[in-house]
């Protein structure tokens, strides 16, 4: 499976798992057992972070809330963006702005130039707020260089 297609499919599965978890538990995975509440923003962070709910205290030894609740299969721990990602362009980012009804987004850097160019053409390129969970639209043009230090991303849902 092509990397962009896999990121898009895995991002969709991750968002669906978060939504099912919320429907059953009436709270987001990052709220469980913590001091946060559903209305709080969840600043964009990598899917490897234990607060997202895929991984427990580590991604190799323990399952997170989403796996323990059987909302995701344990195979999810073997995804590249969980297991081996070590640069910004390989991560899956998860976050939401304030308000319990705010959408949760999974975002990633498209790997192929054609997917990047298409995202620019469609005005669906963002930078992410690590503190406030806000996506900020980026104006780009086909062929623009995607910055790795502050990555431009596409998000699911669109």
CSV table of N, CA and C in Angstrom, one decimal:
chain,number,residue,atom,x,y,z
A,1,UNK,N,0.9,-1.2,0.0
A,1,UNK,CA,0.0,0.0,0.0
A,1,UNK,C,0.9,1.2,0.0
A,2,UNK,N,0.5,2.2,-0.8
A,2,UNK,CA,1.3,3.4,-0.9
A,2,UNK,C,1.3,4.1,0.5
A,3,UNK,N,2.3,4.8,0.8
A,3,UNK,CA,2.5,5.5,2.1
A,3,UNK,C,1.4,6.5,2.3
A,4,UNK,N,1.1,7.3,1.4
A,4,UNK,CA,0.0,8.3,1.5
A,4,UNK,C,-1.3,7.7,1.8
A,5,UNK,N,-1.7,6.6,1.0
A,5,UNK,CA,-2.9,5.9,1.2
A,5,UNK,C,-3.0,5.3,2.6
A,6,UNK,N,-1.8,4.7,3.0
A,6,UNK,CA,-1.8,4.1,4.3
A,6,UNK,C,-2.0,5.1,5.5
A,7,UNK,N,-1.3,6.2,5.4
A,7,UNK,CA,-1.4,7.3,6.4
A,7,UNK,C,-2.9,7.7,6.4
A,8,UNK,N,-3.5,7.9,5.3
A,8,UNK,CA,-4.9,8.4,5.2
A,8,UNK,C,-5.8,7.3,5.9
A,9,UNK,N,-5.6,6.0,5.5
A,9,UNK,CA,-6.5,5.0,6.1
A,9,UNK,C,-6.2,4.8,7.6
A,10,UNK,N,-5.0,4.8,8.0
A,10,UNK,CA,-4.7,4.7,9.4
A,10,UNK,C,-5.2,5.9,10.2
A,11,UNK,N,-5.1,7.1,9.7
A,11,UNK,CA,-5.6,8.3,10.3
A,11,UNK,C,-7.1,8.2,10.5
A,12,UNK,N,-7.8,7.6,9.5
A,12,UNK,CA,-9.2,7.4,9.6
A,12,UNK,C,-9.6,6.4,10.7
A,13,UNK,N,-8.8,5.3,10.7
A,13,UNK,CA,-9.1,4.3,11.8
A,13,UNK,C,-8.8,4.9,13.2
A,14,UNK,N,-7.8,5.7,13.3
A,14,UNK,CA,-7.5,6.3,14.6
A,14,UNK,C,-8.6,7.3,15.0
A,15,UNK,N,-9.0,8.1,14.1
A,15,UNK,CA,-10.1,9.1,14.5
A,15,UNK,C,-11.4,8.3,14.8
A,16,UNK,N,-11.7,7.3,14.1
A,16,UNK,CA,-12.9,6.5,14.4
A,16,UNK,C,-12.8,5.8,15.8
A,17,UNK,N,-11.6,5.3,16.1
A,17,UNK,CA,-11.4,4.7,17.4
A,17,UNK,C,-11.6,5.7,18.5
A,18,UNK,N,-11.1,6.9,18.3
A,18,UNK,CA,-11.2,8.0,19.3
A,18,UNK,C,-12.7,8.3,19.5
A,19,UNK,N,-13.4,8.4,18.4
A,19,UNK,CA,-14.9,8.7,18.5
A,19,UNK,C,-15.7,7.6,19.1
A,20,UNK,N,-15.4,6.4,18.8
A,20,UNK,CA,-16.1,5.3,19.5
A,20,UNK,C,-15.8,5.3,21.0
A,21,UNK,N,-14.5,5.5,21.4
A,21,UNK,CA,-14.1,5.6,22.8
A,21,UNK,C,-14.9,6.6,23.5
A,22,UNK,N,-15.0,7.8,22.8
A,22,UNK,CA,-15.8,8.9,23.4
A,22,UNK,C,-17.2,8.6,23.6
A,23,UNK,N,-17.8,7.9,22.6
A,23,UNK,CA,-19.2,7.5,22.6
A,23,UNK,C,-19.5,6.6,23.8
A,24,UNK,N,-18.6,5.7,24.1
A,24,UNK,CA,-18.8,4.7,25.1
A,24,UNK,C,-18.4,5.3,26.5
A,25,UNK,N,-17.3,5.9,26.6
A,25,UNK,CA,-16.8,6.4,27.9
A,25,UNK,C,-17.2,7.8,28.2
A,26,UNK,N,-17.8,8.6,27.3
A,26,UNK,CA,-18.1,10.0,27.5
A,26,UNK,C,-16.9,10.8,27.8
A,27,UNK,N,-15.8,10.4,27.3
A,27,UNK,CA,-14.5,11.2,27.5
A,27,UNK,C,-13.5,10.8,26.4
A,28,UNK,N,-12.6,11.7,26.1
A,28,UNK,CA,-11.5,11.3,25.2
A,28,UNK,C,-10.5,10.5,25.9
A,29,UNK,N,-9.7,9.8,25.1
A,29,UNK,CA,-8.6,8.9,25.7
A,29,UNK,C,-7.6,9.8,26.6
A,30,UNK,N,-7.4,11.0,26.2
A,30,UNK,CA,-6.4,11.8,26.9
A,30,UNK,C,-7.1,12.4,28.2
A,31,UNK,N,-8.4,12.3,28.4
A,31,UNK,CA,-9.0,12.8,29.6
A,31,UNK,C,-9.1,11.7,30.6
A,32,UNK,N,-9.1,10.4,30.2
A,32,UNK,CA,-9.2,9.3,31.2
A,32,UNK,C,-8.1,9.3,32.2
A,33,UNK,N,-8.4,9.4,33.4
A,33,UNK,CA,-7.4,9.3,34.5
A,33,UNK,C,-6.6,10.6,34.7
A,34,UNK,N,-6.9,11.6,34.0
A,34,UNK,CA,-6.1,12.8,34.1
A,34,UNK,C,-6.9,14.0,34.6
A,35,UNK,N,-6.3,15.2,34.5
A,35,UNK,CA,-7.0,16.4,35.0
A,35,UNK,C,-7.7,17.2,33.9
A,36,UNK,N,-7.5,16.8,32.7
A,36,UNK,CA,-8.1,17.4,31.5
A,36,UNK,C,-9.6,17.1,31.5
A,37,UNK,N,-10.4,18.0,30.8
A,37,UNK,CA,-11.8,17.7,30.6
A,37,UNK,C,-12.1,17.8,29.1
A,38,UNK,N,-13.2,17.2,28.7
A,38,UNK,CA,-13.5,17.1,27.3
A,38,UNK,C,-13.5,18.4,26.5
A,39,UNK,N,-13.8,19.5,27.2
A,39,UNK,CA,-13.9,20.9,26.6
A,39,UNK,C,-12.5,21.4,26.3
A,40,UNK,N,-11.5,20.9,27.0
A,40,UNK,CA,-10.1,21.4,26.8
A,40,UNK,C,-9.6,21.1,25.4
A,41,UNK,N,-8.7,22.1,24.9
A,41,UNK,CA,-8.1,21.7,23.7
A,41,UNK,C,-7.0,20.6,23.9
A,42,UNK,N,-6.8,19.8,22.9
A,42,UNK,CA,-5.7,18.8,23.0
A,42,UNK,C,-4.8,19.2,21.9
A,43,UNK,N,-3.7,19.9,22.3
A,43,UNK,CA,-2.7,20.3,21.3
A,43,UNK,C,-2.1,19.2,20.5
A,44,UNK,N,-1.9,19.5,19.2
A,44,UNK,CA,-1.4,18.4,18.3
A,44,UNK,C,-0.1,17.8,18.9
A,45,UNK,N,-0.1,16.5,18.9
A,45,UNK,CA,1.0,15.7,19.4
A,45,UNK,C,1.1,14.4,18.6
A,46,UNK,N,2.3,13.8,18.6
A,46,UNK,CA,2.4,12.6,17.7
A,46,UNK,C,1.6,11.5,18.3
A,47,UNK,N,1.1,10.6,17.4
A,47,UNK,CA,0.3,9.4,17.9
A,47,UNK,C,1.1,8.5,18.8
A,48,UNK,N,2.4,8.6,18.8
A,48,UNK,CA,3.2,7.8,19.7
A,48,UNK,C,3.0,8.2,21.2
A,49,UNK,N,2.6,9.4,21.5
A,49,UNK,CA,2.4,9.9,22.8
A,49,UNK,C,1.3,9.1,23.6
A,50,UNK,N,1.6,8.6,24.8
A,50,UNK,CA,0.7,7.8,25.5
A,50,UNK,C,-0.7,8.5,25.7
A,51,UNK,N,-0.8,9.8,25.8
A,51,UNK,CA,-2.1,10.5,26.0
A,51,UNK,C,-3.0,10.3,24.8
A,52,UNK,N,-2.5,10.0,23.6
A,52,UNK,CA,-3.4,9.8,22.5
A,52,UNK,C,-4.2,8.5,22.6
A,53,UNK,N,-3.6,7.5,23.3
A,53,UNK,CA,-4.3,6.3,23.5
A,53,UNK,C,-3.9,5.0,22.8
A,54,UNK,N,-2.9,5.2,21.8
A,54,UNK,CA,-2.4,4.0,21.1
A,54,UNK,C,-1.4,3.3,22.0
A,55,UNK,N,-0.5,4.0,22.5
A,55,UNK,CA,0.6,3.4,23.4
A,55,UNK,C,0.3,3.7,24.8
A,56,UNK,N,0.7,2.7,25.7
A,56,UNK,CA,0.7,3.0,27.1
A,56,UNK,C,1.9,3.8,27.5
A,57,UNK,N,2.5,3.4,28.6
A,57,UNK,CA,3.7,4.2,29.0
A,57,UNK,C,4.9,4.0,28.0
A,58,UNK,N,4.9,3.0,27.2
A,58,UNK,CA,5.8,2.9,26.1
A,58,UNK,C,5.1,2.2,24.9
A,59,UNK,N,5.6,2.4,23.7
A,59,UNK,CA,4.9,1.8,22.6
A,59,UNK,C,5.3,0.4,22.3
A,60,UNK,N,6.3,-0.1,23.1
A,60,UNK,CA,6.7,-1.5,22.9
A,60,UNK,C,6.2,-2.4,24.0
A,61,UNK,N,5.9,-1.9,25.2
A,61,UNK,CA,5.6,-2.8,26.3
A,61,UNK,C,4.1,-2.7,26.7
A,62,UNK,N,3.4,-1.6,26.5
A,62,UNK,CA,2.1,-1.5,27.0
A,62,UNK,C,1.1,-0.9,26.0
A,63,UNK,N,-0.1,-1.4,26.1
A,63,UNK,CA,-1.2,-0.8,25.2
A,63,UNK,C,-1.8,0.4,25.8
A,64,UNK,N,-2.2,1.3,25.0
A,64,UNK,CA,-2.9,2.5,25.4
A,64,UNK,C,-4.4,2.3,25.6
A,65,UNK,N,-5.1,3.3,26.0
A,65,UNK,CA,-6.5,3.2,26.3
A,65,UNK,C,-7.3,2.7,25.1
A,66,UNK,N,-7.0,3.1,23.9
A,66,UNK,CA,-7.7,2.7,22.7
A,66,UNK,C,-7.6,1.2,22.4
A,67,UNK,N,-6.4,0.7,22.7
A,67,UNK,CA,-6.2,-0.8,22.5
A,67,UNK,C,-6.8,-1.6,23.6
A,68,UNK,N,-6.7,-1.1,24.8
A,68,UNK,CA,-7.3,-1.8,26.0
A,68,UNK,C,-8.8,-1.8,25.8
A,69,UNK,N,-9.4,-0.8,25.2
A,69,UNK,CA,-10.8,-0.8,25.1
A,69,UNK,C,-11.3,-1.5,23.8
A,70,UNK,N,-10.3,-2.1,23.1
A,70,UNK,CA,-10.5,-2.8,21.8
A,70,UNK,C,-11.1,-2.0,20.7
A,71,UNK,N,-10.7,-0.7,20.7
A,71,UNK,CA,-11.2,0.2,19.7
A,71,UNK,C,-10.2,0.2,18.5
A,72,UNK,N,-8.9,-0.2,18.8
A,72,UNK,CA,-7.9,-0.4,17.8
A,72,UNK,C,-7.3,-1.8,18.0
A,73,UNK,N,-6.9,-2.4,16.9
A,73,UNK,CA,-6.2,-3.7,17.0
A,73,UNK,C,-4.8,-3.5,17.4
A,74,UNK,N,-4.2,-4.5,18.1
A,74,UNK,CA,-2.8,-4.3,18.6
A,74,UNK,C,-1.8,-4.2,17.5
A,75,UNK,N,-2.2,-4.6,16.3
A,75,UNK,CA,-1.3,-4.4,15.1
A,75,UNK,C,-1.0,-3.0,14.9
A,76,UNK,N,-1.8,-2.1,15.4
A,76,UNK,CA,-1.6,-0.7,15.2
A,76,UNK,C,-0.3,-0.2,15.8
A,77,UNK,N,0.2,-0.9,16.8
A,77,UNK,CA,1.5,-0.6,17.4
A,77,UNK,C,2.7,-0.9,16.5
A,78,UNK,N,2.5,-1.6,15.4
A,78,UNK,CA,3.5,-1.9,14.5
A,78,UNK,C,3.5,-0.9,13.3
A,79,UNK,N,2.7,0.0,13.3
A,79,UNK,CA,2.6,1.0,12.2
A,79,UNK,C,3.9,1.8,12.3
A,80,UNK,N,4.4,2.2,11.1
A,80,UNK,CA,5.7,3.0,11.0
A,80,UNK,C,5.6,4.2,11.9
A,81,UNK,N,4.5,4.9,11.8
A,81,UNK,CA,4.4,6.2,12.5
A,81,UNK,C,4.4,6.0,14.1
A,82,UNK,N,4.2,4.8,14.5
A,82,UNK,CA,4.2,4.5,15.9
A,82,UNK,C,5.6,3.9,16.3
A,83,UNK,N,6.0,2.9,15.5
A,83,UNK,CA,7.2,2.1,15.8
A,83,UNK,C,8.5,2.7,15.5
A,84,UNK,N,8.6,3.4,14.3
A,84,UNK,CA,9.9,3.8,13.9
A,84,UNK,C,10.0,5.3,13.5
A,85,UNK,N,9.0,6.0,13.6
A,85,UNK,CA,9.0,7.4,13.2
A,85,UNK,C,10.0,8.2,14.1
A,86,UNK,N,10.9,8.9,13.4
A,86,UNK,CA,11.8,9.7,14.2
A,86,UNK,C,12.1,11.1,13.6
A,87,UNK,N,11.4,11.4,12.6
A,87,UNK,CA,11.5,12.8,12.0
A,87,UNK,C,10.0,13.3,11.7
A,88,UNK,N,9.9,14.6,11.7
A,88,UNK,CA,8.6,15.2,11.6
A,88,UNK,C,7.7,14.7,10.4
A,89,UNK,N,8.4,14.3,9.3
A,89,UNK,CA,7.7,13.9,8.1
A,89,UNK,C,7.1,12.5,8.2
A,90,UNK,N,7.5,11.8,9.2
A,90,UNK,CA,7.1,10.4,9.4
A,90,UNK,C,6.0,10.2,10.5
A,91,UNK,N,5.6,11.3,11.2
A,91,UNK,CA,4.7,11.2,12.3
A,91,UNK,C,3.2,11.3,11.8
A,92,UNK,N,2.4,10.8,12.7
A,92,UNK,CA,0.9,11.1,12.6
A,92,UNK,C,0.7,12.0,13.8
A,93,UNK,N,0.0,13.1,13.6
A,93,UNK,CA,-0.3,14.0,14.6
A,93,UNK,C,-1.8,14.0,15.0
A,94,UNK,N,-2.1,14.1,16.3
A,94,UNK,CA,-3.5,14.0,16.7
A,94,UNK,C,-3.8,15.3,17.6
A,95,UNK,N,-4.9,15.9,17.4
A,95,UNK,CA,-5.3,17.0,18.2
A,95,UNK,C,-6.7,17.5,18.0
A,96,UNK,N,-7.1,18.4,18.8
A,96,UNK,CA,-8.4,19.1,18.6
A,96,UNK,C,-8.4,20.4,19.4
A,97,UNK,N,-9.2,21.4,18.9
A,97,UNK,CA,-9.3,22.7,19.5
A,97,UNK,C,-10.3,22.6,20.7
A,98,UNK,N,-10.5,23.7,21.4
A,98,UNK,CA,-11.3,23.6,22.6
A,98,UNK,C,-12.8,23.4,22.3
A,99,UNK,N,-13.5,22.8,23.2
A,99,UNK,CA,-14.9,22.5,23.1
A,99,UNK,C,-15.1,21.0,22.9
A,100,UNK,N,-16.0,20.4,23.6
A,100,UNK,CA,-16.2,18.9,23.5
A,100,UNK,C,-16.7,18.5,22.1
A,101,UNK,N,-17.3,19.4,21.4
A,101,UNK,CA,-17.9,19.0,20.1
A,101,UNK,C,-16.9,19.3,19.0
A,102,UNK,N,-15.7,19.8,19.3
A,102,UNK,CA,-14.7,20.1,18.3
A,102,UNK,C,-14.2,18.8,17.7
A,103,UNK,N,-13.9,18.8,16.4
A,103,UNK,CA,-13.5,17.6,15.7
A,103,UNK,C,-12.1,17.3,16.1
A,104,UNK,N,-11.8,16.0,16.2
A,104,UNK,CA,-10.5,15.5,16.4
A,104,UNK,C,-9.9,15.2,15.1
A,105,UNK,N,-8.6,15.6,14.9
A,105,UNK,CA,-8.0,15.5,13.6
A,105,UNK,C,-6.7,14.6,13.7
A,106,UNK,N,-6.5,13.8,12.7
A,106,UNK,CA,-5.2,13.1,12.5
A,106,UNK,C,-4.6,13.7,11.3
A,107,UNK,N,-3.4,14.2,11.4
A,107,UNK,CA,-2.7,14.9,10.4
A,107,UNK,C,-1.3,14.3,10.1
A,108,UNK,N,-0.9,14.4,8.8
A,108,UNK,CA,0.4,13.9,8.4
A,108,UNK,C,1.0,14.6,7.2
A,109,UNK,N,2.2,14.4,7.0
A,109,UNK,CA,2.9,15.0,5.8
A,109,UNK,C,2.8,14.0,4.7
A,110,UNK,N,2.2,14.4,3.6
A,110,UNK,CA,2.1,13.5,2.4
A,110,UNK,C,3.5,13.3,1.9
A,111,UNK,N,3.8,12.1,1.5
A,111,UNK,CA,5.1,11.7,1.1
A,111,UNK,C,5.4,12.1,-0.4
A,112,UNK,N,4.4,11.9,-1.2
A,112,UNK,CA,4.7,12.2,-2.7
A,112,UNK,C,4.5,13.6,-3.1
A,113,UNK,N,5.2,14.0,-4.1
A,113,UNK,CA,5.1,15.4,-4.6
A,113,UNK,C,3.7,15.6,-5.1
A,114,UNK,N,3.2,14.6,-5.8
A,114,UNK,CA,1.8,14.8,-6.4
A,114,UNK,C,0.8,15.0,-5.4
A,115,UNK,N,0.9,14.3,-4.2
A,115,UNK,CA,-0.1,14.5,-3.2
A,115,UNK,C,0.1,15.8,-2.5
A,116,UNK,N,1.3,16.3,-2.3
A,116,UNK,CA,1.6,17.6,-1.8
A,116,UNK,C,1.0,18.7,-2.7
A,117,UNK,N,1.3,18.5,-4.0
A,117,UNK,CA,0.8,19.5,-5.0
A,117,UNK,C,-0.7,19.6,-5.0
A,118,UNK,N,-1.4,18.4,-4.9
A,118,UNK,CA,-2.8,18.4,-4.9
A,118,UNK,C,-3.4,19.1,-3.6
A,119,UNK,N,-2.8,18.8,-2.5
A,119,UNK,CA,-3.2,19.5,-1.2
A,119,UNK,C,-3.1,21.0,-1.3
A,120,UNK,N,-2.0,21.5,-1.9
A,120,UNK,CA,-1.8,22.9,-2.1
A,120,UNK,C,-2.9,23.4,-3.1
A,121,UNK,N,-3.1,22.7,-4.1
A,121,UNK,CA,-4.1,23.1,-5.1
A,121,UNK,C,-5.5,23.2,-4.5
A,122,UNK,N,-5.8,22.3,-3.6
A,122,UNK,CA,-7.1,22.2,-2.9
A,122,UNK,C,-7.2,23.1,-1.7
A,123,UNK,N,-6.2,23.8,-1.3
A,123,UNK,CA,-6.1,24.6,-0.1
A,123,UNK,C,-6.4,23.8,1.2
A,124,UNK,N,-5.8,22.6,1.3
A,124,UNK,CA,-6.0,21.8,2.4
A,124,UNK,C,-4.6,21.4,3.1
A,125,UNK,N,-3.8,22.5,3.3
A,125,UNK,CA,-2.5,22.4,3.9
A,125,UNK,C,-2.5,23.2,5.2
A,126,UNK,N,-2.0,22.7,6.3
A,126,UNK,CA,-2.1,23.3,7.6
A,126,UNK,C,-0.7,23.3,8.3
A,127,UNK,N,-0.6,24.2,9.3
A,127,UNK,CA,0.4,24.0,10.4
A,127,UNK,C,-0.5,23.7,11.6
A,128,UNK,N,0.1,23.1,12.6
A,128,UNK,CA,-0.6,22.6,13.8
A,128,UNK,C,-0.2,23.4,15.0
A,129,UNK,N,-1.2,23.6,15.9
A,129,UNK,CA,-1.0,24.3,17.2
A,129,UNK,C,-0.7,23.2,18.2
A,130,UNK,N,0.5,23.2,18.8
A,130,UNK,CA,0.9,22.2,19.8
A,130,UNK,C,0.2,22.5,21.1
A,131,UNK,N,-0.2,23.7,21.4
A,131,UNK,CA,-0.8,24.1,22.6
A,131,UNK,C,-2.3,24.1,22.5
A,132,UNK,N,-2.8,24.7,21.4
A,132,UNK,CA,-4.3,24.9,21.4
A,132,UNK,C,-5.0,24.0,20.4
A,133,UNK,N,-4.4,23.1,19.7
A,133,UNK,CA,-5.1,22.2,18.9
A,133,UNK,C,-5.7,22.8,17.7
A,134,UNK,N,-5.3,24.0,17.3
A,134,UNK,CA,-5.8,24.7,16.1
A,134,UNK,C,-5.0,24.4,14.9
A,135,UNK,N,-5.7,24.1,13.8
A,135,UNK,CA,-5.1,24.0,12.5
A,135,UNK,C,-5.1,25.4,11.8
A,136,UNK,N,-4.0,25.8,11.3
A,136,UNK,CA,-3.9,27.1,10.6
A,136,UNK,C,-3.6,26.8,9.2
A,137,UNK,N,-4.5,27.3,8.3
A,137,UNK,CA,-4.3,27.1,6.9
A,137,UNK,C,-3.1,27.8,6.4
A,138,UNK,N,-2.4,27.1,5.4
A,138,UNK,CA,-1.2,27.6,4.8
A,138,UNK,C,-1.4,27.8,3.3
A,139,UNK,N,-1.0,28.9,2.8
A,139,UNK,CA,-1.1,29.2,1.4
A,139,UNK,C,0.2,28.7,0.8
A,140,UNK,N,0.1,27.8,-0.1
A,140,UNK,CA,1.2,27.2,-0.8
A,140,UNK,C,0.8,27.0,-2.3
A,141,UNK,N,1.8,26.7,-3.1
A,141,UNK,CA,1.6,26.5,-4.5
A,141,UNK,C,2.3,25.1,-4.9
A,142,UNK,N,1.8,24.5,-5.9
A,142,UNK,CA,2.4,23.3,-6.3
A,142,UNK,C,3.9,23.5,-6.5
A,143,UNK,N,4.7,22.5,-6.0
A,143,UNK,CA,6.1,22.6,-6.1
A,143,UNK,C,6.8,23.3,-5.0
A,144,UNK,N,6.0,23.9,-4.1
A,144,UNK,CA,6.6,24.6,-2.9
A,144,UNK,C,7.3,23.5,-2.0
A,145,UNK,N,8.3,24.0,-1.3
A,145,UNK,CA,9.1,23.1,-0.5
A,145,UNK,C,8.4,23.0,0.9
A,146,UNK,N,8.1,21.8,1.3
A,146,UNK,CA,7.4,21.6,2.6
A,146,UNK,C,8.5,21.6,3.7
A,147,UNK,N,8.3,22.5,4.6
A,147,UNK,CA,9.2,22.7,5.7
A,147,UNK,C,9.2,21.6,6.7
A,148,UNK,N,10.3,21.0,7.0
A,148,UNK,CA,10.4,19.9,8.0
A,148,UNK,C,10.4,20.4,9.4
A,149,UNK,N,11.0,21.6,9.7
A,149,UNK,CA,11.0,22.1,11.1
A,149,UNK,C,9.7,22.4,11.6
A,150,UNK,N,8.8,23.0,10.9
A,150,UNK,CA,7.4,23.2,11.2
A,150,UNK,C,6.6,22.6,10.1
A,151,UNK,N,6.3,21.3,10.2
A,151,UNK,CA,5.8,20.6,9.0
A,151,UNK,C,4.4,21.1,8.5
A,152,UNK,N,4.3,21.2,7.2
A,152,UNK,CA,3.0,21.4,6.6
A,152,UNK,C,2.3,20.0,6.6
A,153,UNK,N,1.0,20.0,6.8
A,153,UNK,CA,0.4,18.7,6.9
A,153,UNK,C,-1.0,18.8,6.2
A,154,UNK,N,-1.5,17.6,5.9
A,154,UNK,CA,-2.9,17.4,5.5
A,154,UNK,C,-3.6,16.7,6.7
A,155,UNK,N,-4.9,16.9,6.8
A,155,UNK,CA,-5.6,16.3,8.0
A,155,UNK,C,-6.8,15.5,7.6
A,156,UNK,N,-7.2,14.6,8.4
A,156,UNK,CA,-8.4,13.8,8.3
A,156,UNK,C,-9.2,14.1,9.6
A,157,UNK,N,-10.5,14.4,9.6
A,157,UNK,CA,-11.3,14.6,8.3
A,157,UNK,C,-10.8,15.9,7.7
A,158,UNK,N,-11.1,16.0,6.4
A,158,UNK,CA,-10.7,17.1,5.6
A,158,UNK,C,-11.5,18.3,5.9
